[in-house]
């Protein structure tokens, strides 16, 4: 690895710091603006060489930088941000773009870089679709809460839980708004209903794409077949993030990656015990939690455990406990095929009669 370097990714520029270990030459500077075209032009200086490697943090923008590095024949090493900060040690001076890129270069040169897994292109696409779907679901819930808030704020009768689920319920909601709300309140509700319709239309398009992807991904189909409560979306998310050969040395680390592990609190009385780390893909925690809630049903294989935890604490803690179990089980199931879990599933053959 004669050329080793670090790249600090920012919205306006990319800061670079690299060392030619053969000649001792050091290169420092910035690539501005930070886009594919300018990065590709800068990487042209390494054309024809297969001995260059650069480290970059796994923050926003790492995808296109890693893709351009790979296209230029330069090895890309994505660093885990928290691990990179921990390797820096105690702060003795302010962190700058220049020191950040140099720190990445030094870690890579010394073999101490806390590397992240770089998923295949199709997995990155599925992740993007899942994140978009999750964002729309949160936006959908927010608009529903705004409608209920407007009714409560103006003292209107409380809406039923299914007021927004059927055409009859929507018609009744509009009638109630016309009777009990001020003109501004009616406008608020009408705007919220229009936004809900637009969000639901886009959600349905994304949902169909995600269902298609889940049907054609080997790992997602395996999880659906072997884990109770794991549907197409949950199976797809559990494959796209924890999947891959050698991702985790233990299932416990997969739970920690999902942000479902309980953090250690050092200051008594400062925070209630049982605080989740929430350091990881939010959508992975969401699908695991929703799948864990299904074990509250009597036919579920984990119902006895769920009921015992619920009686001792509450239903939320029981669902979280089941979510951790599902992540661990998914980690073991996906470890069997390894990288084959990220490939296209084999078509089912119908037996001839």
Coordinates of C-alpha atoms in Angstrom, one line a residue:
X1 CA 0.0 0.0 0.0
X2 CA 2.5 2.7 -1.1
X3 CA -0.2 5.4 -1.2
X4 CA -2.4 5.7 1.9
X5 CA -4.7 8.6 2.7
X6 CA -7.8 9.9 4.4
X7 CA -10.8 11.8 3.0
X8 CA -12.9 14.1 5.2
X9 CA -16.3 14.4 3.6
X10 CA -18.3 17.7 3.9
X11 CA -21.1 19.3 1.9
X12 CA -18.9 22.0 0.5
X13 CA -15.6 20.3 0.1
X14 CA -13.7 17.0 0.5
X15 CA -10.5 17.4 2.5
X16 CA -7.7 15.0 1.6
X17 CA -4.4 14.0 3.2
X18 CA -2.3 11.2 1.6
X19 CA 1.2 9.9 1.9
X20 CA 3.3 8.1 -0.7
X21 CA 5.2 5.7 1.5
X22 CA 7.7 5.0 -1.2
X23 CA 8.9 8.6 -1.7
X24 CA 7.7 10.2 1.6
X25 CA 5.7 12.8 -0.4
X26 CA 2.6 14.1 1.5
X27 CA -0.4 15.7 -0.3
X28 CA -2.9 17.8 1.4
X29 CA -5.7 20.0 0.1
X30 CA -9.4 20.2 -0.7
X31 CA -11.7 19.1 -3.5
X32 CA -14.4 21.7 -4.1
X33 CA -17.2 21.6 -4.7
X34 CA -17.9 18.1 -3.3
X35 CA -19.5 16.2 -6.1
X36 CA -18.8 13.2 -8.4
X37 CA -17.3 15.2 -11.3
X38 CA -14.7 17.0 -9.3
X39 CA -13.8 14.0 -7.2
X40 CA -13.4 11.9 -10.4
X41 CA -11.1 14.5 -11.9
X42 CA -9.0 14.6 -8.7
X43 CA -8.7 10.8 -8.7
X44 CA -7.3 10.8 -12.2
X45 CA -3.9 11.4 -10.7
X46 CA -4.0 7.8 -9.5
X47 CA -4.9 6.3 -12.9
X48 CA -3.0 3.1 -13.6
X49 CA -2.0 2.5 -10.0
X50 CA -3.4 -0.4 -7.9
X51 CA -1.6 0.4 -4.7
X52 CA -3.6 3.3 -3.4
X53 CA -6.0 3.2 -0.5
X54 CA -8.1 5.9 1.2
X55 CA -10.1 5.9 4.4
X56 CA -13.3 7.8 4.9
X57 CA -15.9 8.1 7.6
X58 CA -19.3 6.4 7.2
X59 CA -21.2 9.7 7.3
X60 CA -23.5 11.3 4.8
X61 CA -21.9 11.2 1.3
X62 CA -19.7 8.2 1.8
X63 CA -21.6 6.2 -0.8
X64 CA -20.7 8.3 -3.9
X65 CA -17.1 8.7 -2.6
X66 CA -16.7 5.0 -2.1
X67 CA -18.2 4.3 -5.6
X68 CA -15.8 6.8 -7.3
X69 CA -12.8 5.4 -5.5
X70 CA -13.7 1.9 -6.6
X71 CA -14.3 3.1 -10.2
X72 CA -10.8 4.6 -10.2
X73 CA -9.2 1.4 -8.9
X74 CA -8.5 2.9 -5.4
X75 CA -9.3 0.8 -2.4
X76 CA -12.0 2.4 -0.2
X77 CA -12.1 1.8 3.6
X78 CA -15.2 3.1 5.3
X79 CA -14.6 3.9 9.0
X80 CA -17.2 3.7 11.8
X81 CA -17.6 7.3 13.1
X82 CA -17.9 6.5 16.8
X83 CA -14.9 4.1 16.7
X84 CA -12.9 6.7 14.8
X85 CA -13.7 9.4 17.4
X86 CA -12.8 6.9 20.2
X87 CA -9.4 6.2 18.5
X88 CA -8.6 9.9 18.5
X89 CA -8.6 9.9 22.4
X90 CA -9.1 12.8 24.6
X91 CA -9.4 16.2 22.9
X92 CA -6.2 18.3 23.2
X93 CA -7.2 20.8 20.5
X94 CA -10.1 21.6 18.3
X95 CA -10.8 19.1 15.5
X96 CA -10.6 20.6 12.0
X97 CA -11.1 19.2 8.5
X98 CA -7.3 18.9 8.1
X99 CA -6.7 17.1 11.3
X100 CA -9.7 14.8 10.6
X101 CA -8.4 13.6 7.3
X102 CA -4.9 13.1 8.7
X103 CA -6.3 11.1 11.6
X104 CA -8.1 8.8 9.1
X105 CA -4.8 8.4 7.1
X106 CA -2.8 7.6 10.2
X107 CA -5.4 5.0 11.4
X108 CA -5.4 3.3 8.0
X109 CA -1.6 3.3 7.8
X110 CA -1.2 1.8 11.3
X111 CA -4.0 -0.8 10.7
X112 CA -6.2 0.6 13.5
X113 CA -9.1 1.8 11.4
X114 CA -12.5 0.6 12.7
X115 CA -13.9 -0.4 9.4
X116 CA -17.5 -0.7 8.3
X117 CA -18.9 -3.2 5.8
X118 CA -19.6 -1.8 2.3
X119 CA -22.8 -3.4 1.0
X120 CA -23.4 -4.3 -2.6
X121 CA -25.2 -1.8 -4.8
X122 CA -28.6 -3.6 -4.7
X123 CA -28.5 -3.7 -0.9
X124 CA -27.8 0.1 -0.8
X125 CA -30.8 0.6 -3.1
X126 CA -33.1 -1.5 -0.8
X127 CA -31.8 0.5 2.2
X128 CA -32.7 3.7 0.5
X129 CA -36.2 2.5 -0.3
X130 CA -36.7 1.3 3.2
X131 CA -35.6 4.6 4.7
X132 CA -37.9 6.5 2.3
X133 CA -40.8 4.3 3.3
X134 CA -40.1 4.8 7.0
X135 CA -39.8 8.6 6.6
X136 CA -43.2 8.6 4.9
X137 CA -44.8 6.5 7.7
X138 CA -43.5 9.0 10.3
X139 CA -44.8 11.9 8.2
X140 CA -48.2 10.1 7.9
X141 CA -48.4 9.7 11.7
X142 CA -47.4 13.3 12.2
X143 CA -50.3 14.6 10.0
X144 CA -52.8 12.4 11.8
X145 CA -51.6 13.8 15.2
X146 CA -52.0 17.3 13.9
X147 CA -55.6 16.7 13.0
X148 CA -56.4 15.4 16.4
X149 CA -54.5 18.3 18.0
X150 CA -56.6 20.9 16.0
X151 CA -59.8 19.3 17.2
X152 CA -58.6 19.2 20.8
X153 CA -57.2 22.7 20.7
X154 CA -60.6 24.1 19.6
X155 CA -62.7 22.0 22.0
X156 CA -64.3 19.9 19.3
X157 CA -65.6 16.4 20.2
X158 CA -62.9 13.8 20.2
X159 CA -62.4 11.8 17.0
X160 CA -62.6 8.0 17.0
X161 CA -59.6 5.9 16.4
X162 CA -60.8 4.8 13.0
X163 CA -61.9 8.2 11.8
X164 CA -59.3 8.4 9.1
X165 CA -59.3 4.8 7.9
X166 CA -62.5 4.6 5.9
X167 CA -64.4 6.9 3.5
X168 CA -67.3 7.1 5.9
X169 CA -65.0 8.1 8.7
X170 CA -63.4 10.8 6.5
X171 CA -66.8 12.2 5.5
X172 CA -67.8 12.4 9.2
X173 CA -64.5 14.1 10.0
X174 CA -65.1 16.8 7.4
X175 CA -68.6 17.3 8.7
X176 CA -67.4 17.6 12.3
X177 CA -64.7 20.1 11.2
X178 CA -67.3 22.3 9.4
X179 CA -69.5 22.3 12.5
X180 CA -67.0 22.6 15.4
X181 CA -63.8 24.3 14.0
X182 CA -63.0 27.9 13.0
X183 CA -62.2 28.7 9.4
X184 CA -58.5 28.5 10.1
X185 CA -59.0 25.2 11.9
X186 CA -61.0 23.9 8.9
X187 CA -58.1 24.9 6.6
X188 CA -55.6 23.1 8.8
X189 CA -57.6 19.9 8.7
X190 CA -58.2 20.2 4.9
X191 CA -54.5 20.7 4.4
X192 CA -53.6 17.7 6.6
X193 CA -56.1 15.5 4.7
X194 CA -54.6 16.5 1.3
X195 CA -51.1 15.8 2.6
X196 CA -52.2 12.4 4.0
X197 CA -53.6 11.5 0.6
X198 CA -50.4 12.4 -1.1
X199 CA -48.3 10.5 1.4
X200 CA -50.4 7.4 1.2
X201 CA -50.2 7.3 -2.6
X202 CA -46.4 7.5 -2.5
X203 CA -46.3 4.9 0.4
X204 CA -48.2 2.4 -1.7
X205 CA -45.8 2.8 -4.6
X206 CA -42.8 2.3 -2.3
X207 CA -44.5 -0.6 -0.6
X208 CA -45.0 -2.5 -3.8
X209 CA -41.3 -2.0 -4.7
X210 CA -40.2 -3.2 -1.3
X211 CA -42.5 -6.3 -1.5
X212 CA -40.9 -7.1 -4.9
X213 CA -37.4 -6.7 -3.5
X214 CA -38.3 -8.9 -0.5
X215 CA -39.6 -11.7 -2.8
X216 CA -36.4 -11.7 -4.7
X217 CA -33.8 -11.6 -1.9
X218 CA -32.7 -15.0 -0.5
X219 CA -32.1 -13.7 3.1
X220 CA -35.5 -11.9 3.3
X221 CA -37.4 -15.0 2.2
X222 CA -35.4 -17.2 4.7
X223 CA -36.3 -14.9 7.6
X224 CA -39.9 -14.8 6.6
X225 CA -40.1 -18.6 6.5
X226 CA -38.3 -19.2 9.8
X227 CA -39.2 -16.3 12.1
X228 CA -42.7 -15.8 13.4
X229 CA -43.9 -12.2 13.0
X230 CA -41.3 -11.3 10.4
X231 CA -43.0 -10.2 7.2
X232 CA -41.6 -9.0 3.9
X233 CA -40.5 -5.5 5.1
X234 CA -39.0 -6.8 8.3
X235 CA -37.2 -9.6 6.5
X236 CA -35.9 -7.2 4.0
X237 CA -34.6 -4.7 6.6
X238 CA -33.1 -7.5 8.7
X239 CA -31.2 -8.8 5.7
X240 CA -30.1 -5.4 4.3
X241 CA -28.4 -4.3 7.6
X242 CA -27.3 -7.3 9.6
X243 CA -26.8 -9.6 6.6
X244 CA -23.5 -10.5 5.0
X245 CA -20.7 -13.0 5.6
X246 CA -18.7 -12.3 8.8
X247 CA -20.6 -9.2 9.7
X248 CA -20.8 -9.9 13.4
X249 CA -18.7 -12.3 15.5
X250 CA -21.6 -12.7 17.9
X251 CA -25.4 -12.2 17.8
X252 CA -25.0 -9.8 20.8
X253 CA -23.1 -7.4 18.5
X254 CA -26.0 -7.5 16.0
X255 CA -28.3 -6.3 18.8
X256 CA -25.9 -3.6 19.7
X257 CA -25.7 -2.6 16.0
X258 CA -29.5 -2.2 15.9
X259 CA -29.4 0.1 19.0
X260 CA -31.6 -2.2 21.1
X261 CA -29.0 -2.9 23.8
X262 CA -29.4 -1.3 27.2
X263 CA -26.6 1.3 27.9
X264 CA -24.7 1.5 31.1
X265 CA -25.4 4.6 33.1
X266 CA -22.7 5.9 35.4
X267 CA -24.4 8.7 37.2
X268 CA -27.1 7.5 39.6
X269 CA -30.3 9.5 39.5
X270 CA -29.4 11.3 36.3
X271 CA -31.3 8.9 34.1
X272 CA -33.7 6.1 34.5
X273 CA -32.3 2.5 34.1
X274 CA -33.0 0.5 30.9
X275 CA -32.1 3.3 28.5
X276 CA -31.7 2.1 24.9
X277 CA -28.6 3.2 23.0
X278 CA -30.6 3.9 19.8
X279 CA -27.3 4.0 17.9
X280 CA -28.1 2.3 14.6
X281 CA -30.6 2.1 11.8
X282 CA -33.9 3.5 13.1
X283 CA -35.9 1.4 10.6
X284 CA -34.2 -1.8 11.8
X285 CA -35.3 -1.1 15.4
X286 CA -38.8 -0.2 14.2
X287 CA -39.4 -3.5 12.2
X288 CA -37.9 -5.6 15.0
X289 CA -40.1 -3.9 17.6
X290 CA -43.2 -4.4 15.4
X291 CA -42.3 -8.0 14.8
X292 CA -41.8 -8.5 18.6
X293 CA -45.3 -7.2 19.3
X294 CA -46.8 -10.1 17.3
X295 CA -45.6 -12.5 20.0
X296 CA -48.3 -11.1 22.2
X297 CA -50.7 -13.4 20.2
X298 CA -51.5 -16.8 21.8
X299 CA -50.3 -18.9 18.8
X300 CA -46.8 -17.2 18.7
X301 CA -43.9 -19.5 19.8
X302 CA -42.6 -16.8 22.1
X303 CA -45.9 -15.9 23.7
X304 CA -45.2 -17.4 27.1
X305 CA -42.0 -15.4 27.4
X306 CA -43.8 -12.3 26.1
X307 CA -46.6 -12.7 28.6
X308 CA -44.2 -13.3 31.5
X309 CA -42.2 -10.1 30.8
X310 CA -45.4 -8.2 30.2
X311 CA -46.8 -9.3 33.6
X312 CA -43.6 -8.4 35.3
X313 CA -43.1 -5.0 33.6
X314 CA -45.3 -3.9 30.6
X315 CA -46.0 -4.7 27.0
X316 CA -43.4 -2.3 25.6
X317 CA -40.6 -4.0 27.5
X318 CA -41.9 -7.4 26.4
X319 CA -41.9 -6.4 22.7
X320 CA -38.4 -5.0 23.0
X321 CA -37.2 -8.2 24.6
X322 CA -38.7 -10.2 21.7
X323 CA -37.2 -7.8 19.2
X324 CA -33.7 -8.5 20.6
X325 CA -34.4 -12.2 20.3
X326 CA -35.5 -11.8 16.7
X327 CA -32.3 -9.9 15.8
X328 CA -30.2 -12.6 17.4
X329 CA -32.1 -15.3 15.6
X330 CA -31.9 -13.5 12.3
X331 CA -28.1 -13.1 12.8
X332 CA -27.7 -16.9 13.1
X333 CA -30.1 -17.6 10.2
X334 CA -28.3 -15.1 7.9
X335 CA -24.8 -16.5 8.9
X336 CA -25.6 -19.9 7.4
X337 CA -25.7 -18.7 3.7
X338 CA -23.3 -15.8 4.3
X339 CA -23.1 -13.5 1.3
X340 CA -25.6 -15.7 -0.6
X341 CA -28.3 -14.2 1.6
X342 CA -27.8 -11.0 -0.3
X343 CA -28.3 -12.6 -3.7
X344 CA -31.4 -13.2 -5.7
X345 CA -33.7 -16.0 -4.3
X346 CA -34.2 -19.1 -6.4
X347 CA -37.6 -19.3 -8.1
X348 CA -40.0 -21.7 -6.6
X349 CA -40.7 -24.7 -8.8
X350 CA -44.2 -26.2 -8.9
X351 CA -44.4 -29.9 -8.6
X352 CA -46.1 -31.6 -11.5
X353 CA -49.0 -33.8 -10.7

